[in-house]
Coordinates of C-alpha atoms and ligand atoms in Angstrom, one line a residue:
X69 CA -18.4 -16.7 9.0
X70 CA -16.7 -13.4 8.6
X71 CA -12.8 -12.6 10.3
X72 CA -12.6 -9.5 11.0
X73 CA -8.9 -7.9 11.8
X74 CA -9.0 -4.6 13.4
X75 CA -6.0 -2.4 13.8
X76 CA -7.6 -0.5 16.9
X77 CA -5.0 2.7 16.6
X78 CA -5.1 3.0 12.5
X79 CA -5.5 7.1 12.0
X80 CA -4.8 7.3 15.7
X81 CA -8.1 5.5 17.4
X82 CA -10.1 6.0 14.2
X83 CA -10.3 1.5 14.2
X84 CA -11.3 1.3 17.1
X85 CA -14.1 4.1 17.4
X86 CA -15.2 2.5 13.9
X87 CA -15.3 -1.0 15.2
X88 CA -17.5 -0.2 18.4
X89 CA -20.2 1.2 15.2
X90 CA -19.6 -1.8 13.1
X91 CA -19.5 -4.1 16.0
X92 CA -22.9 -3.2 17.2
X93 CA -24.2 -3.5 13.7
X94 CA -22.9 -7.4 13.7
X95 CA -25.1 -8.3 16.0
X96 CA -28.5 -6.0 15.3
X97 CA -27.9 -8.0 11.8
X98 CA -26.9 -11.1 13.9
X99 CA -24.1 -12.3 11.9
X100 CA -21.5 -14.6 13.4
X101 CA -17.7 -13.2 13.1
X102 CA -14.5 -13.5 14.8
X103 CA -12.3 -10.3 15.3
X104 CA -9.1 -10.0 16.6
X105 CA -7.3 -6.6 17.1
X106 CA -3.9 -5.8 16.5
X107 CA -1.2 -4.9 18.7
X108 CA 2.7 -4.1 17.2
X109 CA 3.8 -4.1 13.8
X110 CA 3.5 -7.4 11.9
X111 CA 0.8 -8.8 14.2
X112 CA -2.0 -8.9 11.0
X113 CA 0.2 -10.6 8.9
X114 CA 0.7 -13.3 12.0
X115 CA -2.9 -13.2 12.9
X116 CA -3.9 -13.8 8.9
X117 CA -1.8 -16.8 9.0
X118 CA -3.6 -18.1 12.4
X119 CA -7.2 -17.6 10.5
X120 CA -6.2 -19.3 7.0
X121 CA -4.3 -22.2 9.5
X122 CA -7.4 -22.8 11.6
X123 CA -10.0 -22.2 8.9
X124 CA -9.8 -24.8 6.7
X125 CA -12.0 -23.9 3.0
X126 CA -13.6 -20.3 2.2
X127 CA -13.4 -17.5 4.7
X128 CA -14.0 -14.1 4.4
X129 CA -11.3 -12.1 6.1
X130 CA -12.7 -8.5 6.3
X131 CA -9.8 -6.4 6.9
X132 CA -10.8 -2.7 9.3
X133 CA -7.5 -0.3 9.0
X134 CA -5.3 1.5 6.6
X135 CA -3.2 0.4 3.9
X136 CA -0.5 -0.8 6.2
X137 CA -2.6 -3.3 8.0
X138 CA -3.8 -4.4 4.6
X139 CA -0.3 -4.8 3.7
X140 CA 0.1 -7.0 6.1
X141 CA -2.8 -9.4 5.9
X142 CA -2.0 -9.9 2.4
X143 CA 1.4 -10.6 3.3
X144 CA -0.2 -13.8 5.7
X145 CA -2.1 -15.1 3.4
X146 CA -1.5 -18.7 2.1
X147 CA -4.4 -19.4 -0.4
X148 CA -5.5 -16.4 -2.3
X149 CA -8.6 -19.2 -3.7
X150 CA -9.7 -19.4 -0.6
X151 CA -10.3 -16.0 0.8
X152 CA -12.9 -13.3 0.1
X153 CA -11.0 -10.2 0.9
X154 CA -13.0 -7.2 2.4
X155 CA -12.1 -4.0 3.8
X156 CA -13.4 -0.9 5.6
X157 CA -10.7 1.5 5.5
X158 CA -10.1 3.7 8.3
X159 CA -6.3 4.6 7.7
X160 CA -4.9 7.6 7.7
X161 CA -3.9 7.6 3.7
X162 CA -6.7 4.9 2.2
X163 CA -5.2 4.7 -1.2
X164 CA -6.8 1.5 -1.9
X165 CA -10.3 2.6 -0.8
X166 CA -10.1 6.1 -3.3
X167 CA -8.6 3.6 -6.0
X168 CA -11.8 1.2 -5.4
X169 CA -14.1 3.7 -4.7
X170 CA -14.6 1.4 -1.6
X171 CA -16.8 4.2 1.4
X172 CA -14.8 5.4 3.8
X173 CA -18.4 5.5 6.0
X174 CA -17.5 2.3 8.7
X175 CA -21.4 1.1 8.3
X176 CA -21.8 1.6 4.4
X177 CA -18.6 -0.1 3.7
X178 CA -19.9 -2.9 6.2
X179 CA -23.2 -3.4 4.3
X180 CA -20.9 -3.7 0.9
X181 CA -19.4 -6.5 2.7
X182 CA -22.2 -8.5 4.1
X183 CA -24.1 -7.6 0.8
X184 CA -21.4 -7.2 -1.5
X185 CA -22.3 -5.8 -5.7
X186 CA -19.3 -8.0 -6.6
X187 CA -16.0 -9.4 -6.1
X188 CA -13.4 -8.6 -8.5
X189 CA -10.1 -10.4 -8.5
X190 CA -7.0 -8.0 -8.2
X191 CA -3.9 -8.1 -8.6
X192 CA -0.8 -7.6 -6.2
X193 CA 3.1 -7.0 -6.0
X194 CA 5.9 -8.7 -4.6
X195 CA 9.1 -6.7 -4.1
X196 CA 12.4 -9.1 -3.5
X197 CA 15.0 -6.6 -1.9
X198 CA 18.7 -8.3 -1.2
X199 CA 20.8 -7.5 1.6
X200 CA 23.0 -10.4 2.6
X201 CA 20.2 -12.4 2.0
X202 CA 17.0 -12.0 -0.4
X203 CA 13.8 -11.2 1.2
X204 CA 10.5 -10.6 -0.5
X205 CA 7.2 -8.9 0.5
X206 CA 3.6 -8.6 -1.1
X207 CA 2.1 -5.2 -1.7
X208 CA -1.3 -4.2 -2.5
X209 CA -1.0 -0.5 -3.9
X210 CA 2.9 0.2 -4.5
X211 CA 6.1 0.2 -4.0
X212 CA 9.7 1.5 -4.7
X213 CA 13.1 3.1 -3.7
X214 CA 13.9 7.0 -3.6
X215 CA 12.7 9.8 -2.6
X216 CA 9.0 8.6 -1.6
X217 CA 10.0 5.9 0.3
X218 CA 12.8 8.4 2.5
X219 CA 9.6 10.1 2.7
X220 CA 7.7 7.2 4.2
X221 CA 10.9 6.1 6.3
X222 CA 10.0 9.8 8.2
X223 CA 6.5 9.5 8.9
X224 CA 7.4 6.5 10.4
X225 CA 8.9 8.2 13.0
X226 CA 7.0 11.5 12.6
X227 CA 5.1 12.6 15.6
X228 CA 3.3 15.1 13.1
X229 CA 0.6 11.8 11.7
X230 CA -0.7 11.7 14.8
X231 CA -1.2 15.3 15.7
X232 CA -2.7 15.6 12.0
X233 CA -5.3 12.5 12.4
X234 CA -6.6 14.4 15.7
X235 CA -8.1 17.1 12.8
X236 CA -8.7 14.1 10.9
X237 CA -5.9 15.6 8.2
X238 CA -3.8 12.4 8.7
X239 CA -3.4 12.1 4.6
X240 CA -1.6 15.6 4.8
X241 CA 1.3 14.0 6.4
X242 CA 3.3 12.6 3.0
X243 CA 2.6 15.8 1.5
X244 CA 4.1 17.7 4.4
X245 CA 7.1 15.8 4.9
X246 CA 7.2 15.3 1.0
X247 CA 8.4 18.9 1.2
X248 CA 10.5 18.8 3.5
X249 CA 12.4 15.5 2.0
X250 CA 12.6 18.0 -1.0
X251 CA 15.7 19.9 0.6
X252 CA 17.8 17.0 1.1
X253 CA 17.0 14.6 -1.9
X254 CA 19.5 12.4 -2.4
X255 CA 20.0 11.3 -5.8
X256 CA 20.9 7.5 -6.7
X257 CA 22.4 6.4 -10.1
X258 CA 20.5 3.1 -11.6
X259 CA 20.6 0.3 -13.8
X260 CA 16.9 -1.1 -15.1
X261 CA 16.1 -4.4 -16.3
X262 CA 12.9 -5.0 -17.9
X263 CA 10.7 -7.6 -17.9
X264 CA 14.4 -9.5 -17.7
X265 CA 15.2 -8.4 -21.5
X266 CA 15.5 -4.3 -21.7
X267 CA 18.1 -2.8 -19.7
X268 CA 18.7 0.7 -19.4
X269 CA 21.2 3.0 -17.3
X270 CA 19.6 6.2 -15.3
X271 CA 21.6 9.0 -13.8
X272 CA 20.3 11.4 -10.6
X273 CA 17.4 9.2 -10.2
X274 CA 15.1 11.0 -7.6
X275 CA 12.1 7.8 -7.5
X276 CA 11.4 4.7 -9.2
X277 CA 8.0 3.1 -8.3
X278 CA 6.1 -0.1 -8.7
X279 CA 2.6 0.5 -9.2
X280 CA -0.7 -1.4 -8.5
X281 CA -3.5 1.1 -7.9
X282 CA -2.6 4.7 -9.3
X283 CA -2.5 6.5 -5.7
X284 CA 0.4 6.2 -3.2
X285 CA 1.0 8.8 0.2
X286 CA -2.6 9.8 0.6
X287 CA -3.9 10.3 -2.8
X288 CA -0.7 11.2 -4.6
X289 CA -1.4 10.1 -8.4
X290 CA 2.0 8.6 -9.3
X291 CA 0.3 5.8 -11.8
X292 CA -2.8 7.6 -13.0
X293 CA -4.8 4.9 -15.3
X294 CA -3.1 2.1 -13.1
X295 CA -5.8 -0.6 -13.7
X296 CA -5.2 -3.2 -10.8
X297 CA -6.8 -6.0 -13.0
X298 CA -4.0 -5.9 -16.0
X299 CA -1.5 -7.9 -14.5
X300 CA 0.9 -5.2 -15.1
X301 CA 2.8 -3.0 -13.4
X302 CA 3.0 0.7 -13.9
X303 CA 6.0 2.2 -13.1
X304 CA 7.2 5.6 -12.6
X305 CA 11.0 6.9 -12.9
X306 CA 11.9 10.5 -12.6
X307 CA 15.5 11.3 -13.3
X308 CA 17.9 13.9 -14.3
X309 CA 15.7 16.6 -12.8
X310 CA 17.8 19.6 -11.5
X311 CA 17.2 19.9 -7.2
X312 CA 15.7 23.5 -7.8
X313 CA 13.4 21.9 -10.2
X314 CA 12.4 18.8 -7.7
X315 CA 10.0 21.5 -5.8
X316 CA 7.4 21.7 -9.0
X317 CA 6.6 18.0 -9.3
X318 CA 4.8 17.8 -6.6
X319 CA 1.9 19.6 -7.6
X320 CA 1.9 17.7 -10.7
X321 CA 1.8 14.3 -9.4
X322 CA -1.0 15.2 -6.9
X323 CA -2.7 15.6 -10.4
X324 CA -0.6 12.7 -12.2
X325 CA 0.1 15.2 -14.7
X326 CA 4.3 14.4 -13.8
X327 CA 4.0 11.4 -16.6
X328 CA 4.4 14.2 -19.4
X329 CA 7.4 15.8 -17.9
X330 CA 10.4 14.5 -20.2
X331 CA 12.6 14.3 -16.5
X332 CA 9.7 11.5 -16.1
X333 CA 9.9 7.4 -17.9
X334 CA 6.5 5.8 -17.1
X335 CA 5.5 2.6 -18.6
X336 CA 4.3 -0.5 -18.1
X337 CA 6.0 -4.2 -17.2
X338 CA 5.3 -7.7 -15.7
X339 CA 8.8 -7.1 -13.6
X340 CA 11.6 -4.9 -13.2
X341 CA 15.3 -5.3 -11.6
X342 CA 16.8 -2.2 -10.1
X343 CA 20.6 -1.8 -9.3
X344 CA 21.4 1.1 -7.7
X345 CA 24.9 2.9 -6.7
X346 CA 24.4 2.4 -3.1
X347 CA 21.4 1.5 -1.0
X348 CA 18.2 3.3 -0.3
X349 CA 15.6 3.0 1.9
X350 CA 12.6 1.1 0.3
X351 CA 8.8 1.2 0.8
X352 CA 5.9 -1.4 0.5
X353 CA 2.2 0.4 0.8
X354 CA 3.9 2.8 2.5
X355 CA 5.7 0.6 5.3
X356 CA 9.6 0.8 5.1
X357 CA 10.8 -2.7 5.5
X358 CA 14.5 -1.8 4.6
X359 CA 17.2 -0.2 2.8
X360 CA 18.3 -1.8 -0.5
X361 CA 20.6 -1.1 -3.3
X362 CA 19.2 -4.1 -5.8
X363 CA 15.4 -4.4 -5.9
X364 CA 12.9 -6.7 -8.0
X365 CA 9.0 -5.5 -8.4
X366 CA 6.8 -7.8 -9.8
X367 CA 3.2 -8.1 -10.9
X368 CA 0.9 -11.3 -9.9
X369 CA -1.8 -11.2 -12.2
X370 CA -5.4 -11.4 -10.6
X371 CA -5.3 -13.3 -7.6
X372 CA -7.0 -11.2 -4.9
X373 CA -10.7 -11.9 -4.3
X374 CA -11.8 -8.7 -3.5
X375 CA -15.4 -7.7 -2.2
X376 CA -16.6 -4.5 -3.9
Ligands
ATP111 N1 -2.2 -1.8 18.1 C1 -1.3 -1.2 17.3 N2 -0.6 -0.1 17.8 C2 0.3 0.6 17.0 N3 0.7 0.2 15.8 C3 0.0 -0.8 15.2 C4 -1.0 -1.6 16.0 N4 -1.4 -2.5 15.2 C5 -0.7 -2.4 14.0 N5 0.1 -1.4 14.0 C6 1.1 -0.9 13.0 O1 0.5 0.3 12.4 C7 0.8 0.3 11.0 C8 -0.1 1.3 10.3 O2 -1.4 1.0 10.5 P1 -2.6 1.3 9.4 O3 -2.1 1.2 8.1 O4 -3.7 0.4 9.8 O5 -3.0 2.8 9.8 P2 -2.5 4.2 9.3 O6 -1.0 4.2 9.3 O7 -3.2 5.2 10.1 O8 -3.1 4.3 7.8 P3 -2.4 4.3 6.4 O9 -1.5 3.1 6.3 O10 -3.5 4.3 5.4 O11 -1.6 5.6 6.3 C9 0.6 -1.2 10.6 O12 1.3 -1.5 9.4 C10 1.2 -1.9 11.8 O13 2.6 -2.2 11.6

């Protein structure tokens, strides 16, 4: 039986015109499935939680959306050994699916699923941001305070995603509004701890992110030779970089050629603690759950059952 979890408006109608393909394919191959379609924020995680409740064993849960919806399902998932993860991206960014290689052609990711290669396990992240209270969240791809998540925070509420998915350009929307966040950066002083033993101190700290896959904001390479199956987490820090100077790291991250910059500390961890000077707003995959000043990112090694 395969659980399929459609977010129908992902890239602006994109899900939905790509289930009425794969739907029809379900039953020329006669395959039996449940799907249920999403309809306001959070709904995947709560409909995730329904399918693992009421389907007691292994399931597949087939996932049909962008990274966000994928964020989400993770996030309702109980027990990892019991689910068969697949997905058939039709997002407007689909980091995961260029980290992967996974098609973003509806019926040839489909036929991976019903006939998959492999499965490989993966692993994910768990952010723990506190406010008055500690709250914690599972990504798939990445995560982090700064500059890219102020970015996200705006095409949240940008109007420009959905007028860019019409030309099917949807990805183009972090880089647009990347440049714009570049006039009003906001720099944040830091303290690091790694791994709970190395602490360090960073001044004018533009980003700090958590990284599973090596792509964030539409095929940004901010953790280029990110291997999801390491158990590790790559992160990337830039500091100290002078605001006129901001403006030329784009191009280099879209190439993940930023690592060599000196303004730039990228390594890798099991965990890292972030303590900031005041708060900023934070991002999961993307999503902007809320504005932090102390943040933990953590690795857990290997425990998605992906279909590939
Ligand atoms: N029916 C719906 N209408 C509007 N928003 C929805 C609906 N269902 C889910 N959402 C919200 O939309 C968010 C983004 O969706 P999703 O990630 O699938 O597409 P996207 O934003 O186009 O792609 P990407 O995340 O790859 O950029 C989800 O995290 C969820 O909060």
């Amino acid at each position: 039986m395969y659980h399929f979890l459609i977010n129908p408006n992902s890239s602006s109608g994109k899900g939905i015109r790509y289930w009425q393909i794969i739907e029809k394919e379900l039953e020329v191959q006669n395959i039996s499935y449940t799907a249920d379609f999403t309809q306001y924020e959070g709904h995947a995680t709560e409909l995730a939680e329904e399918i693992c409740r009421k389907y007691k064993g292994i399931k597949n849960i087939v996932v049909l959306g962008g990274d966000g919806t994928l964020n989400e399902v993770i996030n309702g998932i109980d027990n990892y050994d019991e689910v068969f993860l697949g997905y058939i991206p039709s997002g407007s960014s689909n980091d995961l699916a260029r980290s992967l290689k996974i098609s973003k052609k509806p019926l040839k990711a489909l036929s991976n699923v019903l006939k998959p290669n492999k499965f490989t396990y993966l692993d994910y992240g768990e952010i723990t941001y506190h406010k008055k209270e500690a709250k914690s969240r599972k990504f798939i791809c990445s995560s982090g305070t700064g500059y890219d998540a102020s970015v996200c925070v705006e095409v949240q509420s940008s109007e420009l995603k959905k007028k860019l998915n019409r030309f099917g350009a949807g990805k183009f929307v972090y880089l647009a509004l990347a440049i714009k966040q570049l006039f009003k950066v906001d720099f944040l002083n830091s303290t690091i701890l790694i791994d709970g033993i190395k602490k360090d101190h960073f001044k004018n700290v533009l980003l700090i992110s958590g990284m599973i896959h090596p792509f964030e904001g539409g095929g940004l390479m901010m953790a280029p030779g990110a291997d999801p199956r390491d158990g590790k987490l790559n992160v990337c820090l830039v500091h100290g970089m002078p605001q006129a100077i901001v403006m030329l790291l784009l191009p280099t991250i879209i190439f993940g050629k930023h690592i060599k910059l000196k303004t730039v500390k990228y390594f890798k961890c099991s965990s890292i603690e972030i303590i900031s000077d005041r708060e900023a707003a934070i991002h999961t995959d993307g999503e902007t759950p809320a504005f932090s000043s102390h943040i933990s990112i953590r690795c857990i090694p290997k425990k998605i059952r992906m279909i590939l």
